[in-house]
CSV table of C-alpha atoms and ligand atoms in Angstrom, one decimal:
chain,number,residue,atom,x,y,z
A,1,VAL,CA,48.5,-10.0,17.9
A,2,SER,CA,50.2,-10.7,14.7
A,3,TYR,CA,48.4,-12.2,11.9
A,4,SER,CA,51.4,-12.9,10.2
A,5,HIS,CA,50.6,-12.4,6.2
A,6,GLN,CA,47.8,-14.7,6.6
A,7,VAL,CA,45.5,-11.6,6.1
A,8,ALA,CA,47.5,-9.8,3.4
A,9,ASN,CA,45.2,-8.8,0.6
A,10,ARG,CA,42.0,-10.6,2.4
A,11,HIS,CA,38.9,-9.0,3.6
A,12,VAL,CA,38.4,-8.7,7.0
A,13,VAL,CA,35.3,-7.3,8.9
A,14,VAL,CA,36.2,-5.7,12.3
A,15,LEU,CA,33.1,-5.3,14.7
A,16,GLY,CA,33.3,-2.5,17.1
A,17,GLY,CA,34.2,1.2,16.9
A,18,ARG,CA,36.1,1.4,20.4
A,19,PRO,CA,40.0,1.6,21.2
A,20,ARG,CA,40.9,-2.0,21.3
A,21,ALA,CA,38.9,-2.2,17.8
A,22,ALA,CA,41.2,0.6,16.5
A,23,ALA,CA,44.6,-1.5,17.4
A,24,THR,CA,42.9,-4.4,15.9
A,25,VAL,CA,42.4,-2.2,12.8
A,26,ALA,CA,45.7,-1.0,12.5
A,27,GLU,CA,47.6,-4.5,13.0
A,28,LEU,CA,45.2,-5.6,10.0
A,29,LEU,CA,46.4,-2.5,7.9
A,30,ALA,CA,49.9,-3.2,8.7
A,31,GLU,CA,49.8,-6.8,7.3
A,32,GLY,CA,48.2,-5.7,4.4
A,33,ALA,CA,44.7,-6.6,4.8
A,34,ARG,CA,41.4,-4.8,3.5
A,35,VAL,CA,39.4,-4.1,6.3
A,36,THR,CA,35.9,-2.8,7.0
A,37,VAL,CA,34.5,-1.7,10.5
A,38,VAL,CA,31.3,-1.9,11.4
A,39,ALA,CA,30.1,0.1,14.4
A,40,GLU,CA,27.3,2.7,14.9
A,41,SER,CA,29.5,5.7,16.2
A,42,PRO,CA,33.4,4.8,16.1
A,43,ASP,CA,35.7,6.7,18.4
A,44,ALA,CA,37.8,9.4,16.9
A,45,THR,CA,41.0,7.2,16.2
A,46,LEU,CA,38.9,4.9,13.7
A,47,GLU,CA,36.9,7.7,12.6
A,48,ASP,CA,40.2,9.4,11.1
A,49,LEU,CA,41.3,6.1,9.6
A,50,ILE,CA,37.8,5.8,7.9
A,51,ARG,CA,38.0,9.6,6.9
A,52,ARG,CA,41.5,9.0,5.4
A,53,GLY,CA,40.0,6.2,3.2
A,54,LEU,CA,42.2,3.7,4.7
A,55,VAL,CA,39.2,1.4,6.1
A,56,GLU,CA,35.8,1.0,5.0
A,57,HIS,CA,32.9,1.9,7.3
A,58,ARG,CA,29.3,0.7,8.0
A,59,SER,CA,27.0,1.5,10.8
A,60,SER,CA,25.5,-2.1,11.1
A,61,PRO,CA,26.7,-5.5,9.9
A,62,ASP,CA,24.5,-7.0,7.1
A,63,LEU,CA,24.6,-10.9,5.9
A,64,ASP,CA,26.5,-10.1,2.5
A,65,LEU,CA,29.3,-8.3,4.3
A,66,ILE,CA,29.7,-11.1,6.8
A,67,GLU,CA,29.5,-13.9,4.4
A,68,GLY,CA,31.5,-12.1,2.2
A,69,ALA,CA,34.4,-11.6,4.8
A,70,ASP,CA,37.5,-13.8,4.6
A,71,LEU,CA,37.4,-13.2,8.3
A,72,VAL,CA,35.4,-11.4,11.3
A,73,ILE,CA,36.8,-10.4,14.2
A,74,ARG,CA,35.3,-8.9,17.4
A,75,PRO,CA,37.7,-7.6,19.8
A,76,ALA,CA,37.1,-7.3,23.3
A,77,GLU,CA,36.6,-4.3,24.7
A,78,PRO,CA,37.5,-5.4,28.6
A,79,ASP,CA,35.9,-3.4,31.5
A,80,PRO,CA,38.5,-1.6,32.9
A,81,THR,CA,39.1,-2.0,36.9
A,82,PRO,CA,38.0,0.7,39.3
A,83,PRO,CA,40.5,2.9,40.5
A,84,ALA,CA,42.2,2.0,43.6
A,85,SER,CA,41.2,4.4,46.6
A,86,SER,CA,44.3,3.4,48.4
A,87,GLY,CA,45.4,7.2,49.0
A,88,VAL,CA,48.6,6.3,47.2
A,89,ILE,CA,49.2,8.9,44.4
A,90,GLY,CA,49.5,7.6,40.8
A,91,SER,CA,51.3,9.0,38.0
A,92,VAL,CA,51.2,10.4,34.3
A,93,THR,CA,53.9,9.3,31.7
A,94,LEU,CA,53.8,11.0,28.6
A,95,VAL,CA,54.7,8.4,25.9
A,96,GLY,CA,56.0,9.6,22.4
A,97,GLY,CA,54.7,7.0,20.2
A,98,GLY,CA,56.6,7.7,17.1
A,99,PRO,CA,55.2,8.3,13.7
A,100,GLY,CA,53.0,5.2,13.3
A,101,ASP,CA,54.7,2.1,13.0
A,102,PRO,CA,54.5,0.6,16.3
A,103,GLY,CA,57.9,-0.8,16.0
A,104,LEU,CA,59.5,2.8,16.1
A,105,ILE,CA,58.2,3.0,20.0
A,106,SER,CA,60.9,3.0,22.3
A,107,LEU,CA,61.1,0.3,24.9
A,108,ALA,CA,60.6,2.2,27.6
A,109,GLY,CA,57.4,3.4,25.9
A,110,ARG,CA,56.0,-0.3,25.5
A,111,GLU,CA,57.1,-1.1,28.8
A,112,ALA,CA,55.2,2.0,30.1
A,113,ILE,CA,52.1,1.0,27.8
A,114,GLU,CA,52.2,-2.4,29.6
A,115,ALA,CA,52.1,-1.3,32.8
A,116,ALA,CA,49.5,1.7,32.7
A,117,ASP,CA,46.2,1.4,34.6
A,118,VAL,CA,44.4,4.3,32.1
A,119,ILE,CA,45.7,5.3,28.5
A,120,VAL,CA,44.9,8.5,27.0
A,121,THR,CA,45.6,8.1,23.6
A,122,ASP,CA,45.7,10.3,20.2
A,123,ARG,CA,44.7,10.0,16.6
A,124,LEU,CA,48.2,9.9,15.4
A,125,ALA,CA,49.5,7.6,18.1
A,126,PRO,CA,50.0,3.8,16.9
A,127,PRO,CA,46.8,2.2,17.7
A,128,ALA,CA,48.2,-1.2,17.1
A,129,ALA,CA,50.2,0.0,20.6
A,130,LEU,CA,47.4,-0.6,22.5
A,131,ASN,CA,47.6,-4.2,22.1
A,132,TRP,CA,50.4,-4.4,24.5
A,133,ALA,CA,47.8,-2.8,27.1
A,134,ARG,CA,46.7,-5.1,29.8
A,135,ASP,CA,43.4,-6.3,29.6
A,136,ASP,CA,41.9,-4.3,32.5
A,137,ALA,CA,43.6,-1.3,31.5
A,138,GLU,CA,41.1,1.7,30.5
A,139,VAL,CA,41.7,3.2,27.0
A,140,ILE,CA,40.3,6.5,26.4
A,141,ASP,CA,40.8,8.2,22.8
A,142,VAL,CA,40.7,11.8,22.9
A,143,ALA,CA,41.6,12.2,19.2
A,144,LYS,CA,41.8,15.3,17.8
A,145,ILE,CA,40.6,15.4,14.1
A,146,PRO,CA,41.7,18.3,11.8
A,147,ARG,CA,38.5,20.6,11.4
A,148,GLY,CA,36.6,17.6,13.0
A,149,ARG,CA,35.7,16.3,16.7
A,150,SER,CA,38.2,17.0,19.2
A,151,THR,CA,38.5,16.9,23.3
A,152,PRO,CA,39.4,20.3,24.7
A,153,GLN,CA,42.8,20.4,26.1
A,154,GLU,CA,41.7,21.1,29.5
A,155,ARG,CA,39.4,18.1,29.3
A,156,ILE,CA,42.7,15.7,28.5
A,157,ASN,CA,44.6,17.5,31.5
A,158,ARG,CA,41.9,16.8,34.0
A,159,LEU,CA,41.7,13.5,32.7
A,160,LEU,CA,45.2,12.6,33.5
A,161,THR,CA,45.7,14.5,36.8
A,162,ASP,CA,42.4,12.9,37.9
A,163,ALA,CA,43.8,9.5,37.0
A,164,ALA,CA,46.6,10.0,38.9
A,165,ARG,CA,44.9,11.3,42.0
A,166,SER,CA,42.8,8.3,42.2
A,167,GLY,CA,46.0,6.4,42.3
A,168,ARG,CA,46.4,5.2,38.9
A,169,ARG,CA,49.3,5.0,36.6
A,170,ALA,CA,48.3,6.9,33.5
A,171,VAL,CA,50.2,7.0,30.2
A,172,ARG,CA,49.6,9.8,27.7
A,173,LEU,CA,50.2,8.2,24.0
A,174,LYS,CA,50.8,10.5,21.3
A,175,GLY,CA,52.3,10.7,17.9
A,176,GLY,CA,55.7,11.6,17.2
A,177,ASP,CA,57.6,13.1,20.2
A,178,SER,CA,55.3,14.8,22.8
A,179,PHE,CA,57.1,18.0,23.0
A,180,VAL,CA,57.3,18.4,19.0
A,181,PHE,CA,53.7,20.1,18.2
A,182,GLY,CA,52.3,17.8,20.9
A,183,ARG,CA,51.2,20.1,23.7
A,184,GLY,CA,53.2,17.8,25.8
A,185,GLY,CA,54.3,20.7,27.7
A,186,GLU,CA,51.3,22.0,28.6
A,187,GLU,CA,50.2,18.5,30.0
A,188,LEU,CA,53.3,18.7,32.0
A,189,VAL,CA,52.5,21.8,33.6
A,190,ALA,CA,48.9,20.7,34.3
A,191,CYS,CA,50.4,17.7,36.2
A,192,ALA,CA,52.8,19.7,38.1
A,193,GLU,CA,50.3,22.1,39.4
A,194,ALA,CA,48.0,19.4,40.6
A,195,GLY,CA,51.0,17.9,42.4
A,196,VAL,CA,51.0,14.7,40.1
A,197,PRO,CA,54.4,13.0,39.4
A,198,THR,CA,55.6,12.8,35.8
A,199,ARG,CA,58.0,11.1,33.5
A,200,VAL,CA,58.5,12.0,29.7
A,201,ILE,CA,59.5,9.0,27.3
A,202,PRO,CA,60.7,10.8,24.1
A,203,GLY,CA,59.3,9.2,20.7
A,204,VAL,CA,60.6,9.4,17.3
A,205,SER,CA,59.1,12.7,15.7
A,206,SER,CA,57.3,12.4,12.2
A,207,ALA,CA,59.6,15.5,11.4
A,208,LEU,CA,62.5,13.0,11.4
A,209,ALA,CA,60.8,9.6,10.5
A,210,ALA,CA,58.6,10.4,7.5
A,211,PRO,CA,61.5,12.0,5.4
A,212,SER,CA,63.9,9.4,6.4
A,213,ALA,CA,61.6,6.5,5.8
A,214,ALA,CA,61.1,8.1,2.2
A,215,GLY,CA,64.9,7.9,1.8
A,216,ILE,CA,65.2,11.5,2.1
A,217,PRO,CA,68.2,12.3,4.5
A,218,LEU,CA,67.6,16.0,6.4
A,219,THR,CA,71.1,16.6,5.9
A,220,HIS,CA,73.9,15.5,3.7
A,221,ARG,CA,77.4,16.4,3.4
A,222,GLY,CA,78.0,18.8,0.7
A,223,LEU,CA,74.0,19.9,0.3
A,224,THR,CA,73.1,21.2,3.7
A,225,GLN,CA,74.4,22.0,7.3
A,226,GLY,CA,70.9,21.9,9.1
A,227,PHE,CA,67.3,21.6,9.0
A,228,VAL,CA,64.3,23.8,10.3
A,229,ILE,CA,61.0,22.0,11.4
A,230,VAL,CA,58.3,24.6,11.0
A,231,SER,CA,54.3,24.4,11.5
A,232,GLY,CA,52.4,25.3,8.4
A,233,HIS,CA,48.8,24.9,10.2
A,234,VAL,CA,48.5,28.7,9.3
A,235,ALA,CA,49.4,30.5,6.2
A,236,PRO,CA,52.2,32.6,6.1
A,237,ASP,CA,50.0,36.0,5.6
A,238,ASP,CA,47.9,35.4,8.2
A,239,PRO,CA,47.9,37.6,11.2
A,240,ALA,CA,48.2,34.4,13.5
A,241,CYS,CA,51.6,33.4,12.1
A,242,THR,CA,54.8,34.0,14.1
A,243,VAL,CA,57.2,32.3,11.5
A,244,ASN,CA,59.7,34.4,9.4
A,245,TRP,CA,58.8,32.9,6.1
A,246,ASP,CA,61.2,35.1,4.3
A,247,ALA,CA,64.2,34.5,6.6
A,248,VAL,CA,63.5,30.6,6.2
A,249,ALA,CA,63.6,30.8,2.5
A,250,VAL,CA,66.8,32.2,2.2
A,251,SER,CA,68.6,30.3,5.2
A,252,GLY,CA,70.4,27.3,3.4
A,253,LEU,CA,68.4,25.1,6.0
A,254,THR,CA,66.3,21.7,4.8
A,255,VAL,CA,62.6,23.1,5.3
A,256,VAL,CA,60.4,20.3,7.2
A,257,VAL,CA,56.6,21.4,7.1
A,258,LEU,CA,54.2,19.7,9.5
A,259,MET,CA,50.5,20.2,9.7
A,260,GLY,CA,51.1,22.0,6.1
A,261,VAL,CA,49.0,20.2,3.5
A,262,ARG,CA,46.1,22.8,3.8
A,263,GLN,CA,48.6,25.7,3.2
A,264,LEU,CA,51.1,24.2,0.9
A,265,ALA,CA,50.4,26.2,-2.0
A,266,ALA,CA,50.5,29.4,0.4
A,267,ILE,CA,53.6,28.3,1.8
A,268,THR,CA,55.5,27.2,-1.1
A,269,ALA,CA,54.8,30.5,-3.3
A,270,ARG,CA,56.0,32.5,-0.5
A,271,LEU,CA,59.1,30.8,0.0
A,272,VAL,CA,59.7,31.5,-4.0
A,273,ALA,CA,58.6,35.3,-4.0
A,274,ALA,CA,61.3,35.3,-1.0
A,275,GLY,CA,64.1,34.2,-2.9
A,276,MET,CA,64.1,30.5,-3.1
A,277,ALA,CA,65.1,29.0,-6.5
A,278,GLU,CA,61.9,27.9,-8.2
A,279,ASP,CA,63.6,24.2,-9.1
A,280,THR,CA,64.9,23.7,-5.5
A,281,PRO,CA,63.6,20.1,-5.0
A,282,ALA,CA,60.5,19.4,-2.8
A,283,ALA,CA,59.0,16.3,-1.6
A,284,ILE,CA,56.0,15.4,0.6
A,285,VAL,CA,55.2,12.2,2.3
A,286,ALA,CA,52.0,10.9,3.8
A,287,ASP,CA,51.5,8.5,6.4
A,288,GLY,CA,55.1,7.9,6.9
A,289,THR,CA,55.9,4.5,8.2
A,290,LEU,CA,52.5,3.4,7.9
A,291,ALA,CA,51.8,0.6,5.0
A,292,SER,CA,49.8,3.1,3.0
A,293,GLN,CA,52.9,5.7,2.8
A,294,ARG,CA,53.4,7.9,-0.2
A,295,THR,CA,55.6,10.1,-1.4
A,296,VAL,CA,55.0,12.8,-4.4
A,297,ARG,CA,58.5,14.4,-5.7
A,298,ALA,CA,58.3,17.7,-7.2
A,299,THR,CA,59.9,20.9,-7.3
A,300,VAL,CA,58.9,24.0,-4.7
A,301,ALA,CA,57.0,25.6,-7.5
A,302,ASP,CA,55.1,22.8,-8.5
A,303,LEU,CA,54.5,20.5,-5.3
A,304,ALA,CA,51.5,21.8,-4.1
A,305,GLU,CA,49.7,21.2,-7.4
A,306,ARG,CA,51.2,17.7,-8.0
A,307,ALA,CA,50.4,16.7,-4.1
A,308,ALA,CA,46.9,17.8,-4.9
A,309,ALA,CA,46.6,16.0,-8.2
A,310,GLU,CA,48.0,12.6,-6.4
A,311,GLY,CA,45.5,13.4,-3.8
A,312,ILE,CA,47.9,13.7,-0.9
A,313,GLY,CA,46.2,14.4,2.6
A,314,PRO,CA,47.1,14.9,6.0
A,315,PRO,CA,49.3,13.5,8.0
A,316,ALA,CA,51.8,14.4,5.8
A,317,VAL,CA,55.6,15.9,6.2
A,318,THR,CA,56.9,18.3,3.8
A,319,VAL,CA,60.6,18.5,2.9
A,320,ILE,CA,61.7,21.5,0.7
A,321,GLY,CA,65.7,21.7,-0.2
A,322,ASP,CA,68.7,20.1,-2.1
A,323,VAL,CA,68.5,16.7,0.0
A,324,ALA,CA,64.5,16.5,-1.4
A,325,GLY,CA,65.9,15.3,-4.5
A,326,LEU,CA,67.9,12.6,-3.1
A,327,ASP,CA,65.9,9.1,-2.9
A,328,LEU,CA,68.3,6.8,-1.0
A,329,ASN,CA,65.6,4.0,-0.2
A,330,PRO,CA,67.1,0.5,-1.4
B,401,SAM,C1,49.8,18.0,15.6
B,401,SAM,S1,51.5,17.5,15.0
B,401,SAM,C2,52.2,16.2,16.0
B,401,SAM,C3,53.5,16.0,15.7
B,401,SAM,C4,54.2,14.8,16.5
B,401,SAM,N1,54.1,15.4,17.8
B,401,SAM,C5,55.5,14.3,16.2
B,401,SAM,O1,56.4,14.6,16.6
B,401,SAM,O2,55.4,13.5,14.9
B,401,SAM,C6,50.8,16.5,13.5
B,401,SAM,C7,51.7,16.5,12.3
B,401,SAM,O3,52.6,15.6,12.5
B,401,SAM,C8,52.7,14.9,11.0
B,401,SAM,N2,52.6,13.6,11.3
B,401,SAM,C9,52.4,13.1,12.1
B,401,SAM,N3,52.5,11.4,11.9
B,401,SAM,C10,52.8,11.6,10.6
B,401,SAM,C11,53.3,10.3,9.8
B,401,SAM,N4,53.1,9.2,10.0
B,401,SAM,N5,53.4,10.4,8.4
B,401,SAM,C12,53.5,11.9,7.7
B,401,SAM,N6,53.2,12.9,8.8
B,401,SAM,C13,53.2,12.9,10.0
B,401,SAM,C14,51.9,15.7,10.1
B,401,SAM,O4,52.3,16.7,9.5
B,401,SAM,C15,50.7,16.3,10.7
B,401,SAM,O5,50.1,17.0,10.8
């Protein structure tokens, strides 16, 4: 579906909260529409877009809303075809969905989505890519929202292996690359244990794409000879943290932090305490490659404060190092 500029700055009401509605909403947002979703209990991916303030939400439609809208869409949520019981084993393909812009999925990834009988999708996987799914494909949203609703990993593994055992071609669609903080390894192990054939289609990780889209090169001749990608989901002084932040601070490498919004103040303070110069450039890129992409630039000493003041929330990638002072976007 392409609404090609007809919906830019228009108010569009989408009726429904299932995966195809999420796909439509993502497409509309990319085209610059203002979107209100009407659904009593939206699936997790839509709930996340609502929580991030990217779309408005109503539990039920009212006449004022409908009459005031420029466009009202009710996406069809087709009934999936029942699983084939041919006795032939199906397959599981892990598709790295890229950072958010569906244009950044590989051709192989798109082909796998088009061919899939069942698609198990995630919060940060580009919902608009579901528009490529067959009408009779089953789409299951197992989005995990930080500190919100989530589906246990064991249940996701089971969904995948059950689908393949019933002869279906399953796609596991995720944000970025499945093997970068994506639990793709665990899913592959579960499939191997169940004797299910698998394939991995690499994706463009947000760790690379968000800085790149913001005009920040992670390496730059004369500034740094490398980068390190670290999870910031726990604070450096948390017993669960296994990262040697003191070594990271003095490594001379660009530091890229994923899942680090909540602990940003603790992480940056630790880097400075461990010897990183306070005036080291730093930047945080939220919603990288989406229409809502935002970048806040600062130093390592004041990034956390500036990001909070600007209302930056997840998903966001933080870049710390001399390269973060560059802004090469034309
Ligand atoms: C559970 S990790 C998954 C990473 C994913 N597998 C990848 O390779 O991009 C989630 C984190 O990825 C980052 N992230 C994902 N999509 C993003 C985007 N479009 N813009 C900025 N950060 C993003 C954020 O740091 C977020 O907290």
